[in-house]
Each structure stands twice: as C-alpha cells, then as structure tokens.
Coordinates of C-alpha atoms in Angstrom, one line a residue:
X172 CA 74.2 53.3 102.7
X173 CA 72.6 54.8 99.5
X174 CA 71.3 58.4 99.5
X175 CA 67.7 57.1 99.5
X176 CA 66.9 54.4 102.1
X177 CA 65.0 51.3 101.0
X178 CA 63.0 48.7 102.8
X179 CA 66.0 46.4 102.6
X180 CA 68.0 48.9 104.6
X181 CA 65.4 48.9 107.3
X182 CA 65.2 45.1 107.2
X183 CA 69.0 44.9 107.7
X184 CA 69.0 47.3 110.6
X185 CA 66.0 45.7 112.3
X186 CA 67.2 42.1 111.7
X187 CA 64.0 41.0 110.0
X188 CA 62.9 40.1 106.5
X189 CA 61.9 42.7 103.9
X190 CA 58.4 41.4 103.8
X191 CA 58.2 41.9 107.6
X192 CA 59.2 45.5 107.1
X193 CA 56.4 46.0 104.5
X194 CA 53.8 44.5 106.8
X195 CA 55.1 46.5 109.8
X196 CA 54.9 49.7 107.9
X197 CA 51.2 48.8 107.0
X198 CA 50.5 48.1 110.7
X199 CA 49.7 44.5 109.9
X200 CA 48.5 42.4 112.9
X201 CA 50.7 39.6 111.6
X202 CA 53.7 41.5 113.0
X203 CA 54.0 41.7 116.8
X204 CA 53.9 45.1 118.4
X205 CA 57.5 45.2 119.5
X206 CA 58.8 44.4 116.0
X207 CA 56.4 46.8 114.4
X208 CA 57.4 49.7 116.6
X209 CA 61.1 48.9 116.0
X210 CA 60.7 48.9 112.2
X211 CA 58.7 52.1 112.2
X212 CA 61.3 53.8 114.4
X213 CA 64.1 52.9 112.0
X214 CA 62.0 54.1 109.0
X215 CA 61.5 57.5 110.7
X216 CA 65.3 57.6 111.5
X217 CA 66.1 57.0 107.8
X218 CA 63.4 59.3 106.6
X219 CA 62.0 56.4 104.6
X220 CA 59.0 57.0 102.3
X221 CA 57.0 54.2 100.8
X222 CA 57.2 53.9 97.0
X223 CA 53.4 53.7 96.4
X224 CA 53.9 52.5 92.8
X225 CA 56.1 49.6 93.8
X226 CA 53.9 48.8 96.7
X227 CA 50.9 48.5 94.5
X228 CA 52.7 46.1 92.2
X229 CA 53.7 44.0 95.2
X230 CA 50.2 44.0 96.5
X231 CA 48.6 42.9 93.3
X232 CA 45.7 40.6 94.2
X233 CA 44.5 37.4 92.5
X234 CA 41.0 37.7 94.1
X235 CA 41.3 34.0 94.8
X236 CA 41.3 32.1 98.1
X237 CA 42.7 28.6 98.5
X238 CA 40.8 26.0 100.6
X239 CA 43.0 23.1 101.7
X240 CA 41.2 20.1 103.2
X241 CA 42.8 17.3 105.2
X242 CA 42.3 13.8 103.7
X243 CA 40.3 11.9 106.2
X244 CA 39.5 8.1 106.1
X245 CA 35.9 7.8 104.8
X246 CA 33.6 5.1 103.7
X247 CA 33.6 6.5 100.2
X248 CA 36.3 7.9 97.9
X249 CA 35.8 11.6 98.8
X250 CA 38.3 11.5 101.7
X251 CA 36.5 14.5 103.1
X252 CA 34.9 14.5 106.6
X253 CA 31.1 15.1 106.1
X254 CA 31.3 17.9 108.5
X255 CA 33.7 19.8 106.3
X256 CA 31.6 19.0 103.2
X257 CA 28.8 21.1 104.7
X258 CA 31.3 23.9 105.5
X259 CA 32.7 23.7 101.9
X260 CA 29.3 24.8 100.6
X261 CA 29.1 27.8 102.9
X262 CA 32.7 28.8 102.2
X263 CA 31.9 28.7 98.4
X264 CA 28.8 30.9 98.8
X265 CA 30.7 33.3 101.1
X266 CA 33.5 33.7 98.4
X267 CA 31.0 34.2 95.7
X268 CA 29.3 37.0 97.7
X269 CA 32.6 38.8 98.0
X270 CA 33.6 38.3 94.4
X271 CA 36.4 35.9 95.3
X272 CA 37.2 32.7 93.4
X273 CA 37.9 29.6 95.4
X274 CA 40.7 27.1 94.7
X275 CA 40.1 23.7 96.5
X276 CA 42.7 21.0 97.1
X277 CA 44.0 18.6 99.7
X278 CA 46.7 19.6 102.3
X279 CA 48.7 16.4 101.7
X280 CA 49.3 17.3 98.0
X281 CA 51.7 20.1 98.9
X282 CA 54.8 20.3 101.1
X283 CA 54.9 24.1 101.1
X284 CA 51.5 25.7 101.2
X285 CA 53.0 29.3 101.2
X286 CA 55.1 28.8 98.1
X287 CA 52.5 26.8 96.2
X288 CA 49.7 29.3 96.8
X289 CA 50.5 32.8 98.1
X290 CA 54.1 33.2 96.7
X291 CA 53.0 31.9 93.3
X292 CA 50.1 34.4 93.4
X293 CA 47.6 31.6 92.9
X294 CA 45.8 32.8 96.0
X295 CA 45.8 35.7 98.3
X296 CA 45.3 33.6 101.4
X297 CA 44.6 30.0 102.6
X298 CA 41.8 28.4 104.6
X299 CA 42.7 25.1 106.3
X300 CA 40.1 22.6 107.3
X301 CA 41.0 19.4 109.3
X302 CA 44.4 18.4 110.6
X303 CA 44.7 14.7 111.7
X304 CA 47.2 14.7 114.6
X305 CA 47.4 18.3 115.9
X306 CA 51.0 18.0 117.1
X307 CA 52.2 17.4 113.6
X308 CA 49.8 20.0 112.2
X309 CA 51.1 22.6 114.6
X310 CA 54.6 22.5 113.1
X311 CA 53.1 23.4 109.7
X312 CA 51.2 26.3 111.2
X313 CA 54.3 27.7 112.8
X314 CA 56.0 27.5 109.3
X315 CA 53.1 29.5 107.9
X316 CA 53.6 32.1 110.6
X317 CA 57.3 32.3 109.9
X318 CA 56.6 32.8 106.2
X319 CA 54.0 35.5 107.1
X320 CA 51.3 33.7 105.1
X321 CA 47.8 35.0 105.2
X322 CA 45.8 32.0 106.5
X323 CA 43.0 31.0 108.8
X324 CA 42.1 27.6 110.1
X325 CA 39.1 25.9 111.7
X326 CA 39.7 24.1 115.0
X327 CA 42.2 24.4 117.8
X328 CA 43.7 27.8 118.6
X329 CA 47.1 28.6 117.0
X330 CA 49.3 29.2 120.0
X331 CA 49.9 32.9 120.6
X332 CA 47.8 33.9 117.5
X333 CA 44.1 33.3 118.3
X334 CA 43.2 35.6 115.4
X335 CA 44.3 32.9 112.9
X336 CA 41.8 30.4 114.1
X337 CA 38.0 30.2 114.0
X338 CA 36.7 27.6 116.4
X339 CA 33.6 26.3 118.1
X340 CA 33.3 26.6 121.9
X341 CA 33.9 22.9 122.3
X342 CA 34.1 22.8 126.0
X343 CA 30.7 24.5 126.2
X344 CA 29.3 22.0 123.7
X345 CA 30.5 19.1 125.9
X346 CA 28.9 20.7 128.9
X347 CA 25.6 21.0 127.0
X348 CA 25.8 17.3 126.1
X349 CA 26.4 16.3 129.7
X350 CA 23.6 18.4 131.0
X351 CA 21.1 17.0 128.5
X352 CA 22.0 13.4 129.3
X353 CA 21.7 14.2 133.1
X354 CA 18.3 15.9 132.4
X355 CA 17.0 12.8 130.6
X356 CA 17.7 10.8 133.7
X357 CA 20.9 8.9 132.8
X358 CA 23.4 8.1 135.6
X359 CA 26.2 5.9 134.2
X360 CA 28.2 7.4 131.4
X361 CA 31.0 6.7 128.9
X362 CA 33.0 8.9 126.5
X363 CA 34.1 7.7 123.1
X364 CA 36.7 9.8 121.2
X365 CA 40.4 10.8 121.5
X366 CA 41.1 13.3 124.3
X367 CA 44.8 13.9 124.0
X368 CA 47.1 16.7 122.9
X369 CA 46.8 15.4 119.3
X370 CA 43.0 16.0 119.4
X371 CA 42.5 19.3 121.2
X372 CA 38.9 19.8 120.0
X373 CA 37.8 16.3 121.2
X374 CA 39.7 16.9 124.4
X375 CA 37.8 20.1 125.1
X376 CA 34.5 18.3 124.5
X377 CA 35.5 15.7 127.0
X378 CA 36.4 18.3 129.6
X379 CA 33.1 20.1 129.1
X380 CA 31.2 16.8 129.5
X381 CA 33.1 16.1 132.7
X382 CA 32.4 19.6 134.0
X383 CA 28.7 18.9 133.8
X384 CA 29.0 15.5 135.4
X385 CA 31.1 16.9 138.2
X386 CA 28.3 19.2 139.2
X387 CA 26.1 16.2 139.5
X388 CA 28.6 14.5 141.8
X389 CA 30.1 12.2 139.1
X390 CA 33.9 12.2 138.8
X391 CA 36.0 11.5 135.7
X392 CA 37.2 8.3 137.2
X393 CA 33.6 7.0 137.1
X394 CA 33.4 7.6 133.3
X395 CA 35.1 5.0 131.1
X396 CA 36.8 6.6 128.2
X397 CA 37.6 4.8 124.9
X398 CA 39.7 6.4 122.1
X399 CA 38.4 6.8 118.6
X400 CA 39.2 8.9 115.6
X401 CA 36.2 10.5 113.8
X402 CA 35.0 7.5 111.8
X403 CA 32.1 5.1 112.1
X404 CA 34.4 2.1 112.2
X405 CA 36.3 3.6 115.1
X406 CA 33.1 4.2 117.0
X407 CA 32.0 0.6 116.4
X408 CA 35.3 -0.8 117.6
X409 CA 35.4 1.4 120.7
X410 CA 31.9 0.2 121.6
X411 CA 33.0 -3.5 121.3
X412 CA 35.8 -2.7 123.7
X413 CA 33.3 -1.0 126.1
X414 CA 30.9 -4.0 126.1
X415 CA 33.8 -6.5 126.4
X416 CA 34.9 -4.7 129.5
X417 CA 31.4 -5.2 131.0
X418 CA 31.1 -1.5 131.8
X419 CA 27.6 -0.7 133.1
X420 CA 26.6 2.4 131.2
X421 CA 23.2 3.9 130.2
X422 CA 24.6 6.8 128.1
X423 CA 27.5 7.3 125.7
X424 CA 28.7 10.8 124.7
X425 CA 30.7 10.7 121.4
X426 CA 33.2 13.3 120.3
X427 CA 31.6 13.4 116.8
X428 CA 28.5 12.2 114.9
X429 CA 30.4 9.8 112.8
X430 CA 31.7 8.1 116.0
X431 CA 28.1 8.1 117.4
X432 CA 26.7 6.4 114.2
X433 CA 29.4 3.7 114.6
X434 CA 28.4 3.3 118.3
X435 CA 24.8 2.9 117.4
X436 CA 25.6 0.3 114.7
X437 CA 27.5 -1.8 117.2
X438 CA 24.8 -1.6 119.9
X439 CA 22.2 -2.7 117.3
X440 CA 24.3 -5.6 116.3
X441 CA 24.6 -6.6 120.0
X442 CA 20.8 -6.4 120.4
X443 CA 21.0 -3.3 122.7
X444 CA 18.3 -0.7 122.1
X445 CA 18.9 3.0 121.6
X446 CA 17.8 4.9 123.7
X447 CA 15.9 2.3 125.9
X448 CA 19.1 0.5 126.9
X449 CA 21.8 3.0 126.2
X450 CA 21.4 6.6 125.0
X451 CA 23.8 8.0 122.4
X452 CA 24.8 11.7 122.0
X453 CA 26.9 13.0 119.1
X454 CA 28.7 16.2 118.2
X455 CA 28.7 18.2 114.9
X456 CA 25.1 17.8 113.5
X457 CA 26.2 16.5 110.1
X458 CA 23.3 16.0 107.6
X459 CA 23.1 12.2 108.2
X460 CA 22.6 12.6 111.9
X461 CA 18.9 13.4 111.4
X462 CA 18.4 10.3 109.2
X463 CA 20.0 7.8 111.6
X464 CA 17.8 5.3 113.3
X465 CA 16.9 6.6 115.8
X466 CA 17.6 10.2 114.8
X467 CA 20.8 11.3 116.6
X468 CA 20.7 14.0 119.3
X469 CA 23.8 16.1 119.0
X470 CA 25.6 19.3 119.5
X471 CA 25.4 21.5 116.4
X472 CA 28.3 23.5 115.0
X473 CA 26.9 26.1 112.7
X474 CA 28.7 25.4 109.4
X475 CA 27.0 28.3 107.6
X476 CA 28.2 30.8 110.1
X477 CA 31.6 29.1 110.2
X478 CA 32.1 29.4 106.4
X479 CA 31.1 33.0 106.4
X480 CA 33.5 33.9 109.2
X481 CA 36.4 31.9 107.8
X482 CA 36.2 33.9 104.5
X483 CA 35.5 37.2 106.3
X484 CA 38.4 36.7 108.7
X485 CA 40.9 35.8 106.0
X486 CA 39.9 38.8 103.9
X487 CA 40.4 41.0 107.0
X488 CA 43.9 39.6 107.5
X489 CA 44.7 40.2 103.9
X490 CA 43.5 43.8 104.2
X491 CA 45.4 44.3 107.5
X492 CA 42.2 44.7 109.5
X493 CA 41.7 43.3 113.0
X494 CA 39.7 40.0 113.6
X495 CA 36.7 40.6 115.8
X496 CA 35.1 37.1 115.9
X497 CA 37.2 33.9 116.6
X498 CA 34.7 31.6 118.3
X499 CA 31.1 30.4 117.6
X500 CA 28.7 29.0 120.1
X501 CA 27.3 25.4 119.9
X502 CA 23.7 24.5 120.1
X503 CA 21.9 21.5 121.5
X504 CA 19.9 19.5 119.0
X505 CA 17.4 17.1 120.6
X506 CA 16.2 14.2 118.6
X507 CA 15.4 10.6 119.6
X508 CA 18.7 8.9 120.5
X509 CA 18.8 10.1 124.2
X510 CA 15.2 9.3 125.1
X511 CA 13.1 11.3 127.6
X512 CA 13.3 12.0 131.2
X513 CA 13.6 8.7 133.2
X514 CA 13.0 10.1 136.6

C-alpha cells in the first residue's frame, strides 16, 4: 500500500465501490449503517484524510434536476397522465424557488437513467413520476439504488428505502371514499381499478375501501371488482362488464378520476343516471373532475404539496440530509356524483 491511503484503498479493504466510500465518509443516508461504520473504521485505521480540493471537484453541481415521466396512454398526444400534468407545474415552481433548473423527459427514452443524467452531470438528481407495471419498475429502482443515484419517486414505497418515495396515504383515501358512500345511503358497491402487485397504489385504495365497508358489515366478497388501468376507455369497458354481469350496485368507487369519467360515460350511454341510479366516486381530483357532468366527487391528492416535497426531498438527499416527510394525507372532495343521504 502507498504511504498515503486513498479512498480506493478503503474501497478495496471494505469490498465496496469508491463512490460508496465517499458517501459513507459524508454520512450519507444512501449507505446503510453497517457499511458506513465499516468504511469509517477502515478510514480511521489507515489515518485517511479527505482531500477537500478533490472532493469539491467531484461534488461539482449542475443546479439542475431531471424529471422523468412515464408515457401513459392518453386521449391526446401528450402521453402524460393529467394528474402528473398538475404535479409538473408545482415541481417547476418549486425548482424555480430553489434556483434549480428542470430537465423534463420520458422514462422510456433512456435505458440507463443514472448514466444519462447524474453520471453525465446533466442533473444532480432525478424525480420519477409514473411507472406502469410496478413489478417491472421495481427492477429499475433497485438498479438506481445499486448505482447510488440521487432520486425520489412518487407512488409506492421503495422496498427498504421509504425515504426515496413520496406517496399519498392511499389506504386512508380509500377508507374516506367508502365512508362517504356509506354516509350517503348506498348499500351495494363495486370497485373499478387494478388491485394487484403491479398496481400497489390502486391496491391500497381498494383495501381502504374494503376497510370502511367491513365496519358496516359488508365483506369483500360482496363487492364485485373489475380491473382497469387509469384511462377513460378502461373505465368504460369495465362498466360494460359490470352491467353485462347483471350486478346490482348503487355505487362504484373508481381507483382514479380518469376511470371514473369513463364509468360515467358508459352509464350515460346505457341510460343510467348518476347519482340517482348509481353513484360514482373517483380518486386524484384532476382538474377535469370538477367539469364532469355531474361534477365528480373524489379523493384529492394535493399536487402542490407533492411537487414541493419531491423537490425538497431530492435536494435533501443530494445534500446528505435526512428526509422528514414521505407521505401526504388525502382529502375528501364532495361534489354531485354521489348524491345526498338516501336514508
């Protein structure tokens, strides 16, 4: 070994990468406690001192954050879920307030997000919005973790690393929806939306909905469930299946507003009135929800707060600071699509 120890010597002895050594010596939360303590112990053993000049060069910042959106099927050519369009505006404002530039692209345009953005110094960190099938997306998140990328994402929790995710309390939102439909006198329910491992947010909303119904003596077996991705056409198709099965329902809880709008379109085509014949409840509170006919009752996810926190949390990770907020609470928005108390 050379007279003066380097971070590469520590990396060799610890069995980790040189970048992990750098982060461990800065007490980064991206390195687990056991590895961090091992690296720091070896550094003390070798009497290692950080070269501040070299460190400053390596930590040169671009003052730019990258926002990568998932391409969603939409009725226009934007390929952006309307819910994320609202969040895009709040993220842009939050970056401007913190003197950060924002680079926006689609996730599908890159096979290696770390190399294309952080390693290339195009951006200091990445914000991810949307994911399609979560089981496929999870592999990409684990790759980012292995590459020690600075990133945050909206949605389901990154296994073992809740600090990398900002999410809504989806189960609580589902419970609020169920309680409101019960309070307005409805007794026979259906759920429209995927509730599988590939859609953990929708699944949590479904479980919260069932929680509320269980307390009223209604079991999950009594609630027909129809899969649908977050599009109007999927909601329309699922409703056709529900009606074809001759299910007797007076309220439908939808995993998203887009699904709910498709459900209402189908019901209108089949000469069923909302809410007189069947009530419809959405989730998200996208702008078009208030302009639907009738105006859609829904569960609001605060996109302004979400955008602020995504930017704030990412900058905290970049600066090796702890994340203090990883979940926001939903809010019930009452409009006309669920009617009034029937009792």
